[in-house]
């Protein structure tokens, strides 16, 4: 089964061709990083405009690189949400137009379900599995007992880990995108600065206390005319941010006894995590290749394959995109807004 998938939820315009929920025939990603760097973050209006400018080219490139004909495509899949609404709508409208013009069924896919399924590109998923989702908008622990079956164990009570990275990076003037830059800086620092211990209930997370602590520390130092070593601060923040991830995930592993742990979302690209994870957790771990950690359409195509197998029905062309969406509720598969 050949799927053409589209992802435009934030600042990457991406179209992929995937086969049978496993093989990536092409995965074209047009990044807008250069543009948004000028503003220190993603400017939604500009992101939408750049998606409009790039999308047709990215469609053509993906089909050409996969070396297929348009008539070979069995299904069109597109990120329905969550994300920037203007950006989502560009991808959704382009995908609908393509599906309509070529008379191919279309379905919407949840962005985070895509991040989870990025792990099915290299190895088949084995159930029950525990999914650790760490991204710019999500920090969650999910149990999957089967394909397309999600149960939430815990989630952040305030900010997502990626959001905290971006905020701290901005305060340290590291530029955009903040997460990878802070990660890089932390590599050359020692975690010598004390960070608050966060009291966490159940399998939940919390990042606003850690974020505020770093903000206050920087402000207080500035008022006293002192300057904290930014490398030490980055390393200390990073250690504290992942201590939570390590502890809470271990609790969940002890509770669920999953066959595997899979890691999903942009923060899965973090070098500290990748270096530490096999020492911290004693079970098989899947983590996507770097190119599939970042936003990309291949992961949407892989997720779409399993979603289609669970429910092989094309959606009516009037489905909408949503800035906020919960993938745990039943209505997800019907393409309705659920928040
Ligand atoms: O998964 P993603 O696209 O976000 C959502 O879908 O919500 O990931 C983007 C997030 C950003 O917050 C970015 O700063 C963070 O992932 N990120 C990182 C790294 N690379 C990306 N955070 C820490 N270390 C990294 N190496
Ligand atoms: Zn993402």
XYZ file of C-alpha atoms and ligand atoms in Angstrom:
366
model
C 0.000 0.000 0.000
C 1.508 3.323 -1.076
C 0.664 6.415 0.961
C 1.384 10.055 0.174
C 1.554 11.970 3.448
C 1.717 15.664 4.250
C 2.940 17.424 7.414
C 2.774 21.211 7.863
C 1.867 21.622 11.537
C 4.656 24.050 12.399
C 7.598 25.339 10.361
C 8.510 22.359 8.203
C 6.801 21.738 4.860
C 7.038 18.006 4.319
C 5.632 15.400 1.938
C 6.593 11.713 1.994
C 5.833 8.539 0.105
C 5.787 5.427 2.290
C 5.007 1.799 1.558
C 3.205 -0.716 3.781
C 3.738 1.239 7.000
C 7.438 0.454 6.973
C 9.398 1.630 3.955
C 10.157 5.285 3.344
C 10.431 5.809 -0.421
C 10.912 9.551 -0.036
C 10.660 12.125 2.745
C 11.136 15.689 1.551
C 11.407 18.338 4.270
C 11.602 22.035 3.444
C 12.671 23.816 6.614
C 11.820 27.437 7.402
C 14.483 27.728 10.112
C 16.416 30.429 8.263
C 13.384 32.712 8.084
C 12.230 32.278 11.686
C 15.776 32.658 13.058
C 15.507 36.345 12.127
C 12.643 36.704 14.638
C 13.929 34.384 17.388
C 10.971 32.015 17.029
C 8.253 30.802 14.680
C 6.034 33.616 13.371
C 2.725 31.858 12.540
C 1.696 34.206 9.700
C 5.034 33.855 7.979
C 5.033 30.078 8.511
C 1.663 29.767 6.720
C 2.880 31.890 3.830
C 6.063 29.870 3.391
C 4.065 26.627 3.417
C 1.925 28.022 0.595
C 5.024 28.957 -1.390
C 6.756 25.596 -0.922
C 4.056 22.958 -0.827
C 3.566 22.245 -4.559
C 7.279 21.905 -5.092
C 7.583 19.543 -2.121
C 4.721 17.359 -3.449
C 6.443 17.071 -6.851
C 9.851 16.395 -5.318
C 8.502 13.645 -3.016
C 6.768 11.842 -5.899
C 9.814 12.175 -8.126
C 12.286 10.962 -5.492
C 10.090 7.928 -4.721
C 10.119 7.077 -8.407
C 6.386 6.318 -8.516
C 3.435 7.492 -10.601
C 0.568 9.432 -9.029
C -1.674 6.523 -10.010
C 0.334 4.226 -7.695
C -0.858 6.136 -4.614
C -3.530 4.292 -2.585
C -4.107 6.783 0.218
C -3.434 10.420 1.097
C -2.761 11.249 4.769
C -2.322 14.652 6.334
C -1.577 16.023 9.806
C -4.899 17.274 11.137
C -3.526 18.782 14.384
C -2.381 19.878 16.856
C -0.234 22.733 15.586
C -0.413 26.237 14.151
C -3.830 26.444 12.575
C -2.762 28.482 9.518
C 0.083 26.087 8.813
C -2.102 23.001 9.273
C -4.712 24.336 6.873
C -2.199 24.799 4.069
C -1.229 21.117 4.259
C -4.819 19.955 4.684
C -6.066 21.926 1.696
C -3.193 20.808 -0.514
C -3.748 17.168 0.520
C -7.506 17.418 -0.099
C -6.959 18.989 -3.522
C -4.526 16.217 -4.479
C -6.834 13.474 -3.192
C -9.826 14.960 -4.986
C -8.006 15.524 -8.268
C -6.672 11.966 -8.352
C -9.689 10.309 -6.739
C -7.751 8.841 -3.826
C -9.158 8.400 -0.275
C -7.821 10.765 2.387
C -7.522 10.599 6.181
C -6.259 12.969 8.887
C -3.557 11.903 11.339
C -2.735 13.254 14.795
C 0.745 14.818 14.848
C 1.789 13.009 18.040
C 0.541 9.671 16.734
C 2.910 10.375 13.829
C 5.809 10.987 16.240
C 5.020 7.680 17.990
C 4.909 5.773 14.690
C 8.280 7.208 13.621
C 9.505 4.273 15.718
C 7.864 1.740 13.395
C 10.122 2.773 10.499
C 13.071 0.686 11.653
C 11.559 -1.953 13.931
C 8.027 -3.307 14.143
C 6.278 -2.114 17.306
C 5.963 -4.793 20.005
C 3.156 -4.642 22.536
C 2.589 -3.805 25.284
C 4.898 -0.844 24.874
C 5.466 2.286 26.860
C 5.800 5.473 24.800
C 7.633 8.452 26.241
C 6.523 11.515 24.313
C 8.793 14.525 24.658
C 8.156 17.396 22.298
C 7.558 21.127 22.097
C 3.929 20.712 23.167
C 3.780 17.333 24.937
C 5.452 15.459 27.790
C 3.505 12.253 28.330
C 3.722 8.579 29.151
C 1.416 6.442 27.025
C 0.764 2.706 27.136
C -0.059 0.924 23.875
C -1.428 -2.612 24.063
C -2.045 -2.690 20.343
C -1.791 -0.547 17.223
C -3.730 2.733 17.455
C -4.682 2.026 21.052
C -3.450 4.665 23.499
C -3.828 4.936 27.276
C -2.311 7.885 29.080
C -0.455 7.178 32.330
C 0.760 10.679 32.998
C 1.541 14.050 31.467
C 2.982 17.426 32.252
C 0.918 19.492 34.631
C 2.127 22.744 33.051
C 4.860 23.282 30.408
C 6.210 20.667 28.021
C 9.908 19.809 28.253
C 10.646 21.213 24.755
C 8.874 24.442 25.650
C 11.094 24.785 28.764
C 14.206 24.157 26.636
C 13.132 26.807 24.150
C 12.404 29.346 26.888
C 15.707 28.837 28.716
C 17.612 28.910 25.408
C 15.974 32.211 24.588
C 16.983 33.681 27.957
C 20.534 32.593 27.294
C 20.345 34.293 23.877
C 21.078 31.063 22.056
C 18.731 31.873 19.194
C 16.201 29.685 17.432
C 15.642 26.747 17.486
C 16.552 26.774 21.155
C 16.405 23.098 22.163
C 19.297 21.790 20.034
C 21.430 24.851 20.854
C 20.947 24.437 24.602
C 21.701 20.722 24.232
C 24.931 21.605 22.424
C 25.982 24.152 25.041
C 25.241 21.746 27.905
C 27.720 19.250 26.403
C 30.617 21.481 27.417
C 29.362 22.437 30.893
C 29.230 20.738 34.292
C 25.920 20.510 36.188
C 27.227 22.404 39.218
C 24.288 24.764 39.797
C 21.572 23.530 42.101
C 18.095 23.214 40.636
C 14.817 22.805 42.515
C 13.540 19.308 43.211
C 10.032 19.076 41.836
C 7.448 17.064 43.755
C 5.651 14.900 41.202
C 2.560 12.824 41.728
C 1.830 9.585 39.882
C 3.435 9.467 36.450
C 3.152 13.193 35.829
C 5.733 15.835 34.988
C 6.174 19.546 35.682
C 8.520 22.046 34.050
C 7.276 25.485 35.039
C 9.104 25.458 38.420
C 12.387 24.570 36.759
C 11.859 27.196 34.078
C 10.993 29.920 36.651
C 14.021 28.974 38.737
C 16.341 29.564 35.782
C 14.587 32.841 34.900
C 14.882 34.087 38.508
C 18.500 33.038 38.761
C 19.390 34.977 35.596
C 17.452 38.072 36.733
C 18.934 38.053 40.228
C 22.446 37.654 38.876
C 21.901 40.504 36.413
C 20.712 42.788 39.237
C 23.802 41.979 41.266
C 26.005 42.566 38.239
C 27.080 38.935 38.261
C 27.001 36.459 35.430
C 26.446 32.780 35.897
C 28.480 30.452 33.685
C 25.985 29.751 30.859
C 27.497 26.334 30.132
C 27.084 25.236 33.740
C 23.551 26.614 33.777
C 22.673 24.768 30.557
C 24.150 21.504 31.890
C 22.368 21.900 35.251
C 19.018 22.660 33.607
C 19.417 19.724 31.230
C 20.268 17.313 34.043
C 17.267 18.441 36.106
C 14.957 18.275 33.080
C 15.967 14.683 32.341
C 16.138 13.530 35.981
C 12.353 13.879 35.934
C 12.063 11.971 32.683
C 14.329 9.189 33.940
C 12.557 8.801 37.306
C 8.963 8.993 36.099
C 9.585 6.707 33.129
C 11.253 4.132 35.391
C 8.182 4.239 37.654
C 6.005 3.586 34.609
C 8.257 0.731 33.434
C 7.942 -0.920 36.863
C 4.172 -0.508 36.698
C 3.514 -1.597 33.086
C 6.357 -4.083 32.465
C 6.372 -3.195 28.757
C 8.265 -5.226 26.158
C 9.889 -2.058 24.860
C 10.180 1.626 25.600
C 9.767 3.881 22.590
C 10.730 7.544 22.611
C 8.950 10.065 20.409
C 8.950 13.806 19.666
C 11.513 16.475 18.837
C 13.292 16.243 22.215
C 14.170 12.611 21.352
C 16.977 14.226 19.326
C 18.655 15.245 22.605
C 22.259 14.012 22.848
C 22.305 13.741 26.651
C 19.214 11.522 26.553
C 20.681 9.338 23.815
C 23.965 8.960 25.729
C 22.308 8.134 29.066
C 19.202 6.117 28.230
C 20.717 2.637 28.003
C 22.442 3.064 31.382
C 19.301 4.410 33.017
C 16.645 2.022 31.701
C 17.128 -1.730 31.536
C 14.851 -2.790 28.676
C 14.917 -2.602 24.855
C 14.546 1.014 23.719
C 13.538 2.338 20.312
C 14.302 5.908 19.363
C 13.868 7.257 15.831
C 16.814 8.262 13.670
C 17.500 11.996 13.949
C 15.731 12.783 10.663
C 12.547 11.111 11.942
C 12.668 12.819 15.381
C 12.122 16.202 13.767
C 8.791 17.003 12.153
C 8.496 15.051 8.910
C 5.789 13.577 6.714
C 7.189 10.013 6.702
C 6.036 9.464 10.292
C 2.534 10.617 9.288
C 2.499 8.093 6.423
C 3.592 5.245 8.707
C 0.911 6.129 11.295
C -1.671 6.457 8.507
C -1.035 2.894 7.370
C -1.929 1.465 10.801
C -4.825 3.888 11.239
C -6.204 2.786 7.862
C -5.824 -0.879 8.767
C -7.820 -0.270 11.955
C -10.456 1.739 10.114
C -10.258 1.561 6.292
C -12.566 4.396 5.459
C -11.709 7.614 3.620
C -12.866 10.834 5.243
C -15.366 13.244 3.694
C -13.520 16.217 2.234
C -15.041 18.716 4.664
C -12.904 17.689 7.668
C -11.158 20.498 9.484
C -7.737 21.086 11.071
C -7.406 21.845 14.779
C -4.809 23.761 16.790
C -5.574 21.524 19.775
C -6.499 17.862 19.590
C -6.446 14.948 21.999
C -5.541 11.640 20.392
C -6.903 9.526 23.234
C -10.559 10.210 22.617
C -12.641 8.081 20.245
C -13.681 11.014 18.134
C -10.109 11.323 16.844
C -10.695 8.705 14.212
C -13.737 10.554 12.980
C -11.798 13.755 12.482
C -13.590 15.848 15.054
C -12.123 18.429 17.372
C -11.611 17.000 20.837
C -9.914 19.090 23.503
O 8.236 17.272 18.283
P 8.372 18.719 18.016
O 8.299 19.155 16.622
O 7.323 19.505 18.864
C 5.982 19.239 18.780
O 5.559 18.462 17.910
O 5.292 19.798 19.677
O 9.746 19.128 18.628
C 10.202 20.435 18.729
C 10.772 20.612 20.102
C 11.249 22.023 20.344
O 10.817 22.443 21.610
C 12.770 21.870 20.273
O 13.459 22.846 21.012
C 12.953 20.502 20.865
O 11.907 19.741 20.288
N 14.256 19.914 20.532
C 15.208 19.611 21.450
C 16.317 19.100 20.725
N 15.991 19.100 19.393
C 14.726 19.593 19.300
N 15.220 19.729 22.780
C 16.323 19.329 23.435
N 17.429 18.843 22.815
C 17.456 18.708 21.475
N 18.560 18.232 20.867
Zn 6.411 17.563 16.180
